[in-house]
mmCIF file of C-alpha atoms and ligand atoms in Angstrom:
data_model
loop_
_atom_site.group_PDB
_atom_site.id
_atom_site.type_symbol
_atom_site.label_atom_id
_atom_site.label_comp_id
_atom_site.label_asym_id
_atom_site.label_seq_id
_atom_site.Cartn_x
_atom_site.Cartn_y
_atom_site.Cartn_z
ATOM 1 C CA UNK X 1 12.189 24.612 -36.278
ATOM 2 C CA UNK X 2 15.308 26.123 -35.391
ATOM 3 C CA UNK X 3 18.269 25.369 -37.230
ATOM 4 C CA UNK X 4 21.434 24.586 -35.599
ATOM 5 C CA UNK X 5 24.366 25.169 -37.321
ATOM 6 C CA UNK X 6 27.893 23.941 -36.505
ATOM 7 C CA UNK X 7 30.880 26.759 -36.872
ATOM 8 C CA UNK X 8 34.340 26.058 -37.657
ATOM 9 C CA UNK X 9 37.046 27.273 -39.107
ATOM 10 C CA UNK X 10 41.385 26.006 -39.777
ATOM 11 C CA UNK X 11 42.608 29.084 -37.897
ATOM 12 C CA UNK X 12 42.042 28.706 -34.126
ATOM 13 C CA UNK X 13 38.924 29.158 -31.963
ATOM 14 C CA UNK X 14 40.728 32.876 -31.303
ATOM 15 C CA UNK X 15 39.987 34.076 -35.205
ATOM 16 C CA UNK X 16 37.987 37.325 -34.870
ATOM 17 C CA UNK X 17 36.347 36.154 -38.513
ATOM 18 C CA UNK X 18 34.801 32.798 -36.506
ATOM 19 C CA UNK X 19 33.745 34.633 -33.716
ATOM 20 C CA UNK X 20 31.970 38.024 -36.127
ATOM 21 C CA UNK X 21 30.821 34.904 -37.754
ATOM 22 C CA UNK X 22 28.741 33.038 -34.962
ATOM 23 C CA UNK X 23 27.801 35.915 -34.045
ATOM 24 C CA UNK X 24 25.548 37.193 -36.748
ATOM 25 C CA UNK X 25 24.645 33.570 -37.495
ATOM 26 C CA UNK X 26 23.467 33.312 -33.514
ATOM 27 C CA UNK X 27 20.821 35.952 -34.957
ATOM 28 C CA UNK X 28 18.904 33.684 -36.834
ATOM 29 C CA UNK X 29 19.704 30.402 -35.900
ATOM 30 C CA UNK X 30 21.328 28.760 -32.674
ATOM 31 C CA UNK X 31 25.269 28.433 -33.273
ATOM 32 C CA UNK X 32 27.904 25.612 -31.553
ATOM 33 C CA UNK X 33 30.914 26.696 -31.992
ATOM 34 C CA UNK X 34 33.637 23.994 -32.208
ATOM 35 C CA UNK X 35 37.147 24.759 -33.573
ATOM 36 C CA UNK X 36 40.616 24.259 -33.273
ATOM 37 C CA UNK X 37 42.661 25.524 -30.588
ATOM 38 C CA UNK X 38 45.081 26.392 -32.705
ATOM 39 C CA UNK X 39 45.887 27.264 -36.330
ATOM 40 C CA UNK X 40 45.369 24.638 -38.866
ATOM 41 C CA UNK X 41 45.043 26.474 -41.783
ATOM 42 C CA UNK X 42 46.057 23.805 -45.193
ATOM 43 C CA UNK X 43 46.064 20.818 -43.086
ATOM 44 C CA UNK X 44 43.438 19.783 -45.960
ATOM 45 C CA UNK X 45 40.548 17.494 -44.546
ATOM 46 C CA UNK X 46 43.271 15.908 -42.318
ATOM 47 C CA UNK X 47 41.515 14.152 -39.287
ATOM 48 C CA UNK X 48 43.555 12.620 -36.521
ATOM 49 C CA UNK X 49 43.885 9.100 -36.190
ATOM 50 C CA UNK X 50 47.189 8.386 -34.525
ATOM 51 C CA UNK X 51 46.461 10.465 -32.036
ATOM 52 C CA UNK X 52 43.986 11.200 -28.581
ATOM 53 C CA UNK X 53 41.614 14.243 -28.880
ATOM 54 C CA UNK X 54 41.088 16.575 -26.017
ATOM 55 C CA UNK X 55 37.822 18.598 -26.008
ATOM 56 C CA UNK X 56 37.083 21.768 -23.935
ATOM 57 C CA UNK X 57 34.002 23.813 -23.551
ATOM 58 C CA UNK X 58 35.372 27.619 -23.332
ATOM 59 C CA UNK X 59 33.871 29.555 -20.135
ATOM 60 C CA UNK X 60 30.973 31.722 -20.528
ATOM 61 C CA UNK X 61 33.250 34.584 -19.513
ATOM 62 C CA UNK X 62 35.149 33.805 -22.646
ATOM 63 C CA UNK X 63 31.800 32.853 -25.168
ATOM 64 C CA UNK X 64 29.097 35.252 -24.607
ATOM 65 C CA UNK X 65 25.842 33.042 -25.332
ATOM 66 C CA UNK X 66 27.152 30.599 -27.687
ATOM 67 C CA UNK X 67 28.178 27.211 -26.815
ATOM 68 C CA UNK X 68 31.910 27.250 -27.885
ATOM 69 C CA UNK X 69 34.097 24.232 -27.286
ATOM 70 C CA UNK X 70 37.605 24.491 -28.634
ATOM 71 C CA UNK X 71 39.238 20.775 -29.989
ATOM 72 C CA UNK X 72 43.011 19.934 -29.881
ATOM 73 C CA UNK X 73 42.040 18.669 -33.521
ATOM 74 C CA UNK X 74 42.241 19.873 -37.244
ATOM 75 C CA UNK X 75 39.306 21.288 -38.805
ATOM 76 C CA UNK X 76 38.343 17.582 -39.398
ATOM 77 C CA UNK X 77 38.398 16.629 -36.284
ATOM 78 C CA UNK X 78 35.799 19.028 -35.119
ATOM 79 C CA UNK X 79 33.062 19.067 -37.567
ATOM 80 C CA UNK X 80 33.253 15.211 -36.850
ATOM 81 C CA UNK X 81 33.420 15.636 -32.948
ATOM 82 C CA UNK X 82 30.879 17.835 -32.980
ATOM 83 C CA UNK X 83 27.943 15.707 -35.442
ATOM 84 C CA UNK X 84 29.106 12.139 -33.924
ATOM 85 C CA UNK X 85 29.405 12.870 -30.386
ATOM 86 C CA UNK X 86 29.193 16.093 -29.620
ATOM 87 C CA UNK X 87 25.823 16.957 -30.603
ATOM 88 C CA UNK X 88 24.291 14.399 -31.702
ATOM 89 C CA UNK X 89 21.916 14.436 -34.918
ATOM 90 C CA UNK X 90 21.173 18.359 -33.596
ATOM 91 C CA UNK X 91 23.780 20.038 -36.502
ATOM 92 C CA UNK X 92 21.405 21.233 -39.791
ATOM 93 C CA UNK X 93 24.364 23.023 -41.577
ATOM 94 C CA UNK X 94 27.864 23.413 -41.693
ATOM 95 C CA UNK X 95 29.951 27.046 -42.123
ATOM 96 C CA UNK X 96 33.665 26.775 -42.255
ATOM 97 C CA UNK X 97 35.057 30.561 -41.848
ATOM 98 C CA UNK X 98 35.545 33.540 -42.218
ATOM 99 C CA UNK X 99 38.745 32.300 -43.475
ATOM 100 C CA UNK X 100 41.506 34.829 -42.953
ATOM 101 C CA UNK X 101 42.963 34.454 -46.469
ATOM 102 C CA UNK X 102 41.722 33.347 -49.599
ATOM 103 C CA UNK X 103 41.214 29.881 -50.427
ATOM 104 C CA UNK X 104 40.925 29.783 -54.764
ATOM 105 C CA UNK X 105 42.202 27.737 -57.500
ATOM 106 C CA UNK X 106 43.648 24.740 -56.684
ATOM 107 C CA UNK X 107 44.132 25.997 -52.717
ATOM 108 C CA UNK X 108 40.736 23.782 -52.218
ATOM 109 C CA UNK X 109 42.846 20.618 -51.789
ATOM 110 C CA UNK X 110 44.318 22.433 -49.229
ATOM 111 C CA UNK X 111 42.924 24.310 -47.493
ATOM 112 C CA UNK X 112 41.433 22.994 -43.531
ATOM 113 C CA UNK X 113 38.527 25.817 -44.288
ATOM 114 C CA UNK X 114 36.964 23.543 -47.400
ATOM 115 C CA UNK X 115 37.933 20.873 -45.104
ATOM 116 C CA UNK X 116 36.538 21.063 -42.554
ATOM 117 C CA UNK X 117 33.712 21.830 -45.041
ATOM 118 C CA UNK X 118 33.989 18.741 -47.160
ATOM 119 C CA UNK X 119 33.569 16.506 -43.111
ATOM 120 C CA UNK X 120 30.460 18.304 -43.500
ATOM 121 C CA UNK X 121 28.874 17.474 -46.816
ATOM 122 C CA UNK X 122 30.708 13.455 -46.346
ATOM 123 C CA UNK X 123 28.205 13.663 -43.083
ATOM 124 C CA UNK X 124 25.221 15.000 -45.249
ATOM 125 C CA UNK X 125 25.402 18.409 -44.153
ATOM 126 C CA UNK X 126 24.937 21.572 -46.691
ATOM 127 C CA UNK X 127 28.438 23.080 -45.596
ATOM 128 C CA UNK X 128 29.876 26.206 -46.798
ATOM 129 C CA UNK X 129 32.896 27.629 -46.901
ATOM 130 C CA UNK X 130 33.815 31.346 -46.624
ATOM 131 C CA UNK X 131 37.627 32.620 -47.002
ATOM 132 C CA UNK X 132 38.112 37.148 -47.256
ATOM 133 C CA UNK X 133 41.281 37.707 -49.983
ATOM 134 C CA UNK X 134 43.259 38.862 -47.055
ATOM 135 C CA UNK X 135 45.648 37.652 -44.258
ATOM 136 C CA UNK X 136 44.522 40.173 -42.391
ATOM 137 C CA UNK X 137 41.126 40.841 -43.337
ATOM 138 C CA UNK X 138 39.373 43.922 -42.464
ATOM 139 C CA UNK X 139 35.681 42.970 -43.882
ATOM 140 C CA UNK X 140 34.027 40.757 -41.466
ATOM 141 C CA UNK X 141 30.343 42.067 -42.340
ATOM 142 C CA UNK X 142 29.950 40.657 -45.921
ATOM 143 C CA UNK X 143 30.925 36.998 -45.496
ATOM 144 C CA UNK X 144 29.165 36.530 -41.506
ATOM 145 C CA UNK X 145 25.984 37.986 -43.931
ATOM 146 C CA UNK X 146 26.152 35.924 -46.913
ATOM 147 C CA UNK X 147 26.735 32.976 -44.447
ATOM 148 C CA UNK X 148 23.293 33.927 -42.549
ATOM 149 C CA UNK X 149 21.845 34.562 -45.906
ATOM 150 C CA UNK X 150 22.894 30.962 -47.294
ATOM 151 C CA UNK X 151 21.766 29.094 -43.877
ATOM 152 C CA UNK X 152 17.865 30.952 -44.185
ATOM 153 C CA UNK X 153 18.066 29.243 -48.061
ATOM 154 C CA UNK X 154 19.082 25.657 -46.034
ATOM 155 C CA UNK X 155 15.962 26.429 -43.259
ATOM 156 C CA UNK X 156 13.382 27.512 -46.204
ATOM 157 C CA UNK X 157 14.349 24.038 -48.140
ATOM 158 C CA UNK X 158 15.816 25.958 -51.413
ATOM 159 C CA UNK X 159 18.811 24.448 -50.882
ATOM 160 C CA UNK X 160 19.447 20.148 -51.522
ATOM 161 C CA UNK X 161 21.174 18.979 -48.678
ATOM 162 C CA UNK X 162 24.088 17.125 -50.319
ATOM 163 C CA UNK X 163 25.104 20.862 -51.841
ATOM 164 C CA UNK X 164 29.108 21.790 -50.756
ATOM 165 C CA UNK X 165 29.541 25.596 -51.802
ATOM 166 C CA UNK X 166 33.465 27.381 -51.758
ATOM 167 C CA UNK X 167 32.910 30.992 -51.287
ATOM 168 C CA UNK X 168 35.944 33.809 -51.298
ATOM 169 C CA UNK X 169 35.094 37.258 -50.752
ATOM 170 C CA UNK X 170 36.968 40.356 -51.297
ATOM 171 C CA UNK X 171 37.809 42.294 -48.752
ATOM 172 C CA UNK X 172 35.811 45.184 -49.033
ATOM 173 C CA UNK X 173 32.684 46.589 -47.022
ATOM 174 C CA UNK X 174 29.635 45.662 -48.710
ATOM 175 C CA UNK X 175 29.890 48.935 -50.777
ATOM 176 C CA UNK X 176 32.345 48.070 -52.557
ATOM 177 C CA UNK X 177 31.196 44.683 -53.456
ATOM 178 C CA UNK X 178 29.816 44.322 -56.992
ATOM 179 C CA UNK X 179 28.179 41.473 -57.246
ATOM 180 C CA UNK X 180 27.838 37.287 -56.885
ATOM 181 C CA UNK X 181 29.352 35.341 -58.972
ATOM 182 C CA UNK X 182 29.263 31.792 -59.518
ATOM 183 C CA UNK X 183 32.297 30.146 -60.525
ATOM 184 C CA UNK X 184 34.977 27.100 -61.540
ATOM 185 C CA UNK X 185 37.962 26.659 -59.984
ATOM 186 C CA UNK X 186 40.926 28.439 -61.422
ATOM 187 C CA UNK X 187 43.888 26.857 -62.477
ATOM 188 C CA UNK X 188 46.728 27.885 -59.553
ATOM 189 C CA UNK X 189 50.501 27.322 -59.836
ATOM 190 C CA UNK X 190 52.372 28.623 -57.169
ATOM 191 C CA UNK X 191 56.498 28.110 -56.919
ATOM 192 C CA UNK X 192 56.757 27.403 -53.458
ATOM 193 C CA UNK X 193 60.484 28.109 -51.441
ATOM 194 C CA UNK X 194 62.312 25.970 -49.847
ATOM 195 C CA UNK X 195 64.414 28.155 -46.944
ATOM 196 C CA UNK X 196 67.291 26.412 -45.049
ATOM 197 C CA UNK X 197 68.311 27.230 -41.766
ATOM 198 C CA UNK X 198 70.726 25.319 -39.490
ATOM 199 C CA UNK X 199 69.845 25.014 -35.701
ATOM 200 C CA UNK X 200 72.015 24.785 -32.249
ATOM 201 C CA UNK X 201 72.991 21.247 -32.957
ATOM 202 C CA UNK X 202 74.575 22.156 -36.977
ATOM 203 C CA UNK X 203 70.921 20.564 -37.699
ATOM 204 C CA UNK X 204 68.553 21.844 -41.209
ATOM 205 C CA UNK X 205 66.267 22.928 -40.712
ATOM 206 C CA UNK X 206 64.194 23.804 -42.990
ATOM 207 C CA UNK X 207 60.993 26.557 -44.226
ATOM 208 C CA UNK X 208 57.805 26.294 -47.185
ATOM 209 C CA UNK X 209 56.746 29.421 -48.384
ATOM 210 C CA UNK X 210 54.397 29.365 -50.981
ATOM 211 C CA UNK X 211 55.664 31.936 -53.673
ATOM 212 C CA UNK X 212 53.996 34.561 -55.448
ATOM 213 C CA UNK X 213 51.091 31.930 -57.307
ATOM 214 C CA UNK X 214 50.542 32.085 -61.074
ATOM 215 C CA UNK X 215 46.765 32.088 -62.446
ATOM 216 C CA UNK X 216 44.618 31.566 -64.944
ATOM 217 C CA UNK X 217 42.611 33.750 -65.166
ATOM 218 C CA UNK X 218 39.760 32.905 -66.860
ATOM 219 C CA UNK X 219 36.684 34.414 -67.608
ATOM 220 C CA UNK X 220 34.068 32.918 -65.105
ATOM 221 C CA UNK X 221 36.678 31.480 -62.902
ATOM 222 C CA UNK X 222 36.624 32.437 -59.062
ATOM 223 C CA UNK X 223 40.335 34.456 -59.678
ATOM 224 C CA UNK X 224 38.359 36.130 -62.296
ATOM 225 C CA UNK X 225 35.647 37.579 -60.013
ATOM 226 C CA UNK X 226 37.400 38.129 -56.971
ATOM 227 C CA UNK X 227 39.661 40.901 -59.155
ATOM 228 C CA UNK X 228 36.944 42.105 -60.260
ATOM 229 C CA UNK X 229 35.907 42.639 -56.519
ATOM 230 C CA UNK X 230 33.165 39.965 -56.767
ATOM 231 C CA UNK X 231 32.223 37.602 -54.659
ATOM 232 C CA UNK X 232 33.099 34.284 -55.894
ATOM 233 C CA UNK X 233 30.558 31.189 -55.218
ATOM 234 C CA UNK X 234 31.762 27.648 -56.230
ATOM 235 C CA UNK X 235 29.943 24.445 -56.269
ATOM 236 C CA UNK X 236 32.224 21.681 -54.705
ATOM 237 C CA UNK X 237 32.010 17.794 -55.504
ATOM 238 C CA UNK X 238 33.919 15.464 -53.728
ATOM 239 C CA UNK X 239 35.268 13.478 -56.778
ATOM 240 C CA UNK X 240 38.270 14.469 -58.170
ATOM 241 C CA UNK X 241 38.557 11.262 -60.864
ATOM 242 C CA UNK X 242 39.687 13.011 -64.120
ATOM 243 C CA UNK X 243 37.768 12.441 -66.582
ATOM 244 C CA UNK X 244 40.375 13.651 -69.424
ATOM 245 C CA UNK X 245 42.645 10.631 -68.871
ATOM 246 C CA UNK X 246 40.657 7.398 -68.678
ATOM 247 C CA UNK X 247 40.281 6.598 -72.338
ATOM 248 C CA UNK X 248 44.492 6.573 -72.416
ATOM 249 C CA UNK X 249 44.987 4.748 -69.094
ATOM 250 C CA UNK X 250 42.269 1.960 -70.081
ATOM 251 C CA UNK X 251 44.461 1.909 -73.098
ATOM 252 C CA UNK X 252 47.515 0.511 -71.322
ATOM 253 C CA UNK X 253 45.779 -0.933 -68.942
ATOM 254 C CA UNK X 254 46.123 -4.538 -70.043
ATOM 255 C CA UNK X 255 49.374 -4.153 -71.362
ATOM 256 C CA UNK X 256 50.490 -3.258 -67.637
ATOM 257 C CA UNK X 257 48.811 -6.149 -66.315
ATOM 258 C CA UNK X 258 50.346 -8.730 -68.394
ATOM 259 C CA UNK X 259 53.865 -6.305 -67.928
ATOM 260 C CA UNK X 260 53.049 -7.144 -63.868
ATOM 261 C CA UNK X 261 52.773 -10.374 -63.850
ATOM 262 C CA UNK X 262 55.884 -11.318 -65.928
ATOM 263 C CA UNK X 263 58.161 -8.198 -65.332
ATOM 264 C CA UNK X 264 61.999 -10.393 -64.637
HETATM 265 MN MN1 LIG V 301 43.696 29.371 -42.586
#
């Protein structure tokens, strides 16, 4: 059986990292590229419900042997379109990346790269999000090769269908990478900086830019692995419910309800 792999990303269809990934996967599998027509980083798992989506097939002169579509929408739209419409029942597995920039720790909650993989996971496909720890990555080969090996594991039945992996790679050549660690998500906090500008009509414009992140670098976390020049593989699930505060909230809930009925 030929494995049919959907390749997508959030950096847009013209990102070289997308084509490096697809070029490696097509050595073993049937590859379909469906990616946003422009950069959609930090859009998370958003889907477009308030406007129509156009899909354009790239001509063979641009896409080589690969079947590639650009979508006027989010990474999540791309996955839903591909699985539910473009290739009905024809996608076995979703690979998102290689993102230009890491997606570590709490970033998985806003990452478009992970968001795309999440929709694959929701639709019952094994899904892999791969990111490189550099905004201008120079080493695309390790991530592309790892993706190929992971899809082989899917083909061999060695991974369950319900699996979502968040993978981060150091921007190093193969020979510089020290190993693979299976990790949990580090806690990361940003100090987001708001820069204010004034437009030609005197109205304020704001840019949100991300300050330097502060990491908890505990052993076993994804950032800890990357800092050791290792590949980080974090299995994810979609349940973000906190176990920590359930008992506290259960003790407060009855009085909250009484208060709700009696608030004057
Ligand atoms: Mn991106």
